[in-house]
Amino acid sequence: MNRLYDMEPRVMDDEMLKLAVGQQGPREEAGQLAKQEGIPFKDVLSLQLDFQNILRIDNLWQFESLRKLQLDNNIIEKIEGLENLTHLVWLDLSFNNIEAIEGLDTLVNLEDLSLFNNRISKIDSLDALGKLQVLSLGNNHIGNMMNIIYLRRFKALRTLSLSGNPVAENEDYKMFICAYLPDLVYLDFRRLDDHMKELAEMKHQYSIDELKHRENLMQAQLEDEQARREELEEHKAAFVEQLNGTFLFDSMYAEDMEGSKLSNLPGVGELLETYPSGRPPPRQPTPQAVHPPRQLQPSLTASFTYKDKFVIICLNIFEYGLKQQEKRKAELETFMECVQEAIQENQEQGKLKIAKFEEKHLLSLNAIREESELSNIETKIVEHSEDITALLNVLMTLEMQLVEQLEETINMFERNIIDLVGLFVENVQSLYPFLEDPLGRHSCLARPWLNSGCTMAQCRDLENHHHEKLLEIAINILEKMVKGEMDEDLPDDLRSLFIDKDTIVNAVGASHDIHLLKIDNREDELVTRVNSWCTHLLDKIHKDEIMRNRKRVKEINQYIDHVQSELDSLEYGDLLD
């Protein structure tokens, strides 16, 4: 398969590409003109570069519309430089010196790929080619039959060529491929008959069934992972990701070595809920109270550990965040509908004005052409010029009305979305359980079985309460150790914290500081992101409206210039002939 040429290896430079584009362009007069002026690479749909002694694929980044690329019969050693050819449908790299399949990850529209007569030993790195229908890999070095199973993922594959490979010499070659690639229609340029497929299926039935079972398990796993990713993206869009479980609580202890040690103190594991008083009790909801997840559903008289309560508060914030996200989405969708309705209505009015003008425009042009008196011609041209100016004024007036209408709509949306974001932030940060919305309804129903509320401030209060209890237990144990009344043995790493009162107080305080920092950071992240989202959204809406207005004004002026040029093109000499 080595191809040695007397010619020197060539580089794919602009000169080669321009020559190829020019030679493959249209032959008629328009094509000749295009050759003289140059054909933009971005407009080229097909490019033929075979028998050019090309060593390396390069400089194709401008061919962004290319659909067919022919690079066969060169001395290319590596597949590269194709990243921008995302519209490519047909690629021929046959008769080269390629050793590995690579560099095809962006060619998601590729349907026909030829790598015939190269040095490839393994079929892989084709995962992105979901539309692949034809694959030619004949005359390569592929020798492992199991490598063919990789091709099962390409559901659209109908034509495969592997003749000339070591794998094709296996006596079970065709039967194996028929069994493992049942949707294949052509193998090595010959149609596969149904009888052979049936025999192949019977012969390999046990292995195929086992493989299908593994594939189904893998597919189910992939679908679960995809569902989790999509769910996580939804949670991120609501700015409450990973608040629907123990993540925040666990993160507080992940870097807290002292806290992990102190959790082993006698009595710490049994710390129960008695929420600190000193604040007005949270407002109790109506009977339709939202209940926590079943695994955390308590009776009204039950007690909770510190972790239970902390996780429940996080869950409440999470649920509230999702509800607020739905409100923001609904507000945005309503706004976009209003904008589109206003634009469509305005465009319809403009179309009616233009259609009415077009009728008069044609009549006026014909009347001017048919007029024989110069003075009458001048009068009619002036009158029609006034009609064109009147149309310009009408269209510009419509556009100004639309601008004012959309400005009012945008301002109203801006107020509403800022209010929604502000309410969300205020309630998450509030010192008390969730506030009421402007209509007097509870934004998030408080839980009658949990008086600690559902805000980040309540998480901090809970941590402060736990810190006080933990410090009390630690001091009591220290006093017992000093008096020799400690009945239980403590691990050495934990005992090292009880050297004196300052040491244990500092250890408990350091643990407390880490926990508060985690809570503060999560709150800051939520607030920063939701405010940033709001700012960017509003900036984009304002910029989009400016661009829409500029585009519309440009369209109006271009149309007016067009009809004015039609009028101006009527030369007096032609009219008087």
Coordinates of N, CA, C and O in Angstrom, one line a residue, residues 128-199:
A128 N -19.1 10.2 16.3 CA -19.9 11.4 16.0 C -20.7 11.3 14.7 O -21.6 12.1 14.4
L129 N -20.4 10.3 13.9 CA -21.0 10.1 12.6 C -22.3 9.4 12.6 O -22.5 8.3 12.1
G130 N -23.3 9.9 13.3 CA -24.6 9.3 13.5 C -25.4 9.1 12.3 O -26.3 8.2 12.2
K131 N -25.1 9.8 11.2 CA -25.8 9.7 9.9 C -25.1 8.8 8.9 O -25.6 8.7 7.7
L132 N -24.0 8.2 9.3 CA -23.2 7.4 8.4 C -24.0 6.2 7.7 O -24.6 5.4 8.4
Q133 N -24.0 6.2 6.4 CA -24.8 5.2 5.6 C -23.8 4.3 4.8 O -24.1 3.1 4.6
V134 N -22.7 4.8 4.4 CA -21.8 4.1 3.5 C -20.4 4.2 4.1 O -19.9 5.3 4.4
L135 N -19.7 3.0 4.4 CA -18.4 3.0 4.9 C -17.5 2.1 4.1 O -17.8 0.9 4.1
S136 N -16.5 2.6 3.5 CA -15.6 1.8 2.7 C -14.2 1.7 3.4 O -13.5 2.7 3.5
L137 N -13.9 0.5 3.9 CA -12.6 0.2 4.6 C -11.8 -0.9 4.0 O -11.0 -1.5 4.6
G138 N -12.1 -1.2 2.7 CA -11.4 -2.3 2.1 C -9.9 -2.0 1.9 O -9.5 -0.9 2.0
N139 N -9.1 -3.1 1.8 CA -7.7 -3.0 1.6 C -7.0 -2.2 2.7 O -6.3 -1.3 2.4
N140 N -7.2 -2.6 3.9 CA -6.6 -2.0 5.1 C -5.9 -3.2 5.9 O -5.7 -4.3 5.3
H141 N -5.7 -3.0 7.1 CA -5.0 -4.0 8.0 C -5.9 -4.4 9.1 O -5.4 -4.9 10.2
I142 N -7.2 -4.4 8.9 CA -8.1 -4.8 10.0 C -8.2 -6.3 10.1 O -8.5 -7.0 9.2
G143 N -7.9 -6.8 11.3 CA -7.8 -8.2 11.5 C -8.6 -8.8 12.6 O -8.8 -10.0 12.7
N144 N -9.2 -8.0 13.5 CA -10.0 -8.5 14.6 C -11.5 -8.5 14.3 O -12.1 -7.4 14.1
M145 N -12.1 -9.7 14.3 CA -13.5 -9.8 14.0 C -14.4 -9.0 15.0 O -15.4 -8.4 14.6
M146 N -13.9 -9.0 16.2 CA -14.7 -8.3 17.2 C -14.8 -6.8 17.0 O -15.7 -6.2 17.5
N147 N -13.9 -6.3 16.2 CA -13.9 -4.9 15.9 C -15.1 -4.5 15.1 O -15.5 -3.3 15.1
I148 N -15.7 -5.4 14.4 CA -16.9 -5.2 13.6 C -18.1 -4.8 14.5 O -19.0 -4.1 14.1
I149 N -18.1 -5.4 15.7 CA -19.2 -5.1 16.6 C -19.4 -3.6 16.9 O -20.5 -3.1 17.2
Y150 N -18.3 -2.9 16.8 CA -18.3 -1.4 17.1 C -19.3 -0.7 16.1 O -19.9 0.3 16.5
L151 N -19.5 -1.3 14.9 CA -20.3 -0.7 13.9 C -21.8 -0.8 14.2 O -22.6 -0.2 13.5
R152 N -22.2 -1.6 15.2 CA -23.6 -1.8 15.5 C -24.3 -0.5 16.0 O -25.5 -0.3 15.8
R153 N -23.5 0.5 16.5 CA -24.0 1.8 16.9 C -24.5 2.6 15.8 O -25.2 3.6 16.0
F154 N -24.1 2.4 14.6 CA -24.5 3.2 13.4 C -25.8 2.6 12.8 O -25.7 1.8 11.9
K155 N -26.9 3.1 13.3 CA -28.2 2.6 12.9 C -28.5 2.8 11.4 O -29.4 2.1 10.8
A156 N -27.9 3.8 10.8 CA -28.2 4.2 9.4 C -27.3 3.5 8.4 O -27.5 3.6 7.2
L157 N -26.3 2.7 8.9 CA -25.3 2.1 8.0 C -25.9 1.0 7.2 O -26.5 0.1 7.7
R158 N -25.8 1.1 5.9 CA -26.4 0.2 5.0 C -25.4 -0.5 4.0 O -25.6 -1.6 3.5
T159 N -24.2 0.2 3.8 CA -23.2 -0.4 2.9 C -21.9 -0.4 3.6 O -21.4 0.6 4.1
L160 N -21.2 -1.5 3.5 CA -19.9 -1.7 4.2 C -19.0 -2.5 3.3 O -19.4 -3.5 2.7
S161 N -17.7 -2.0 3.2 CA -16.7 -2.7 2.4 C -15.5 -3.0 3.3 O -14.9 -2.1 3.9
L162 N -15.2 -4.3 3.4 CA -14.0 -4.7 4.2 C -13.2 -5.7 3.5 O -12.2 -6.3 4.1
S163 N -13.4 -5.9 2.2 CA -12.6 -6.9 1.4 C -11.2 -6.4 1.3 O -10.9 -5.2 1.3
G164 N -10.3 -7.4 1.3 CA -8.9 -7.0 1.3 C -8.2 -6.8 2.6 O -7.0 -6.5 2.7
N165 N -9.0 -7.0 3.7 CA -8.5 -7.0 5.1 C -8.3 -8.4 5.6 O -9.0 -9.3 5.1
P166 N -7.4 -8.6 6.5 CA -7.2 -9.9 7.1 C -8.5 -10.5 7.6 O -8.7 -11.7 7.6
V167 N -9.4 -9.6 8.2 CA -10.6 -10.1 8.7 C -11.5 -10.8 7.7 O -12.3 -11.7 8.0
A168 N -11.4 -10.4 6.4 CA -12.2 -10.9 5.4 C -11.8 -12.3 5.0 O -12.6 -13.0 4.3
E169 N -10.7 -12.8 5.5 CA -10.2 -14.1 5.2 C -10.8 -15.2 6.1 O -10.7 -16.4 5.9
N170 N -11.4 -14.7 7.2 CA -12.1 -15.6 8.2 C -13.2 -16.3 7.5 O -14.0 -15.7 6.8
E171 N -13.3 -17.6 7.7 CA -14.4 -18.4 7.1 C -15.8 -18.0 7.5 O -16.8 -18.2 6.8
D172 N -15.9 -17.4 8.7 CA -17.2 -17.0 9.2 C -17.5 -15.5 9.0 O -18.4 -15.0 9.5
Y173 N -16.7 -14.9 8.1 CA -16.7 -13.5 7.9 C -18.1 -13.0 7.5 O -18.6 -12.1 8.2
K174 N -18.7 -13.5 6.5 CA -20.0 -13.0 6.0 C -21.1 -13.3 7.0 O -21.9 -12.4 7.3
M175 N -21.1 -14.5 7.6 CA -22.1 -14.9 8.5 C -22.0 -14.0 9.8 O -23.0 -13.6 10.3
F176 N -20.8 -13.7 10.2 CA -20.6 -12.9 11.4 C -21.2 -11.5 11.2 O -21.9 -11.0 12.1
I177 N -20.8 -10.9 10.1 CA -21.3 -9.6 9.8 C -22.8 -9.6 9.6 O -23.5 -8.6 10.1
C178 N -23.4 -10.5 9.0 CA -24.9 -10.6 8.8 C -25.5 -10.7 10.2 O -26.6 -10.1 10.4
A179 N -24.9 -11.5 11.1 CA -25.5 -11.7 12.4 C -25.4 -10.4 13.2 O -26.4 -10.0 13.9
Y180 N -24.3 -9.8 13.2 CA -24.1 -8.6 14.1 C -24.4 -7.3 13.5 O -24.6 -6.3 14.3
L181 N -24.6 -7.2 12.2 CA -25.1 -6.0 11.6 C -26.3 -6.3 10.7 O -26.3 -6.3 9.5
P182 N -27.4 -6.6 11.4 CA -28.6 -7.1 10.7 C -29.2 -6.1 9.7 O -30.0 -6.6 8.8
D183 N -29.0 -4.9 9.9 CA -29.6 -3.8 9.0 C -28.8 -3.6 7.8 O -29.2 -2.8 6.9
L184 N -27.6 -4.2 7.7 CA -26.7 -4.0 6.5 C -27.4 -4.5 5.3 O -28.0 -5.6 5.3
V185 N -27.3 -3.8 4.1 CA -27.9 -4.2 2.9 C -26.8 -4.7 1.9 O -27.0 -5.7 1.2
Y186 N -25.7 -4.0 1.9 CA -24.6 -4.4 0.9 C -23.3 -4.6 1.7 O -22.9 -3.8 2.5
L187 N -22.6 -5.7 1.4 CA -21.3 -6.0 1.9 C -20.4 -6.3 0.8 O -20.6 -7.2 0.0
D188 N -19.3 -5.6 0.8 CA -18.3 -5.7 -0.3 C -18.9 -5.6 -1.7 O -18.6 -6.4 -2.6
F189 N -19.8 -4.6 -1.8 CA -20.4 -4.3 -3.1 C -21.4 -5.4 -3.6 O -21.8 -5.4 -4.8
R190 N -21.8 -6.3 -2.7 CA -22.8 -7.3 -3.1 C -24.0 -7.2 -2.1 O -23.7 -7.1 -0.9
R191 N -25.2 -7.4 -2.6 CA -26.3 -7.4 -1.7 C -26.4 -8.6 -0.9 O -26.2 -9.8 -1.4
L192 N -26.7 -8.5 0.4 CA -26.9 -9.6 1.3 C -28.3 -10.2 1.2 O -29.3 -9.4 1.3
D193 N -28.4 -11.5 1.0 CA -29.8 -12.1 0.8 C -30.4 -12.4 2.2 O -29.6 -12.7 3.2
D194 N -31.7 -12.4 2.3 CA -32.4 -12.6 3.5 C -32.1 -14.0 4.1 O -32.1 -14.2 5.3
H195 N -31.9 -15.0 3.2 CA -31.7 -16.4 3.7 C -30.4 -16.5 4.5 O -30.3 -17.1 5.6
M196 N -29.3 -15.8 4.0 CA -28.1 -15.8 4.7 C -28.2 -15.1 6.1 O -27.6 -15.5 7.1
K197 N -29.0 -14.0 6.1 CA -29.2 -13.3 7.3 C -29.9 -14.2 8.4 O -29.6 -14.2 9.6
E198 N -30.9 -15.0 7.9 CA -31.6 -15.9 8.8 C -30.7 -17.0 9.4 O -30.7 -17.3 10.6
L199 N -29.8 -17.5 8.5 CA -28.9 -18.6 9.0 C -27.9 -18.0 9.9 O -27.5 -18.6 11.0

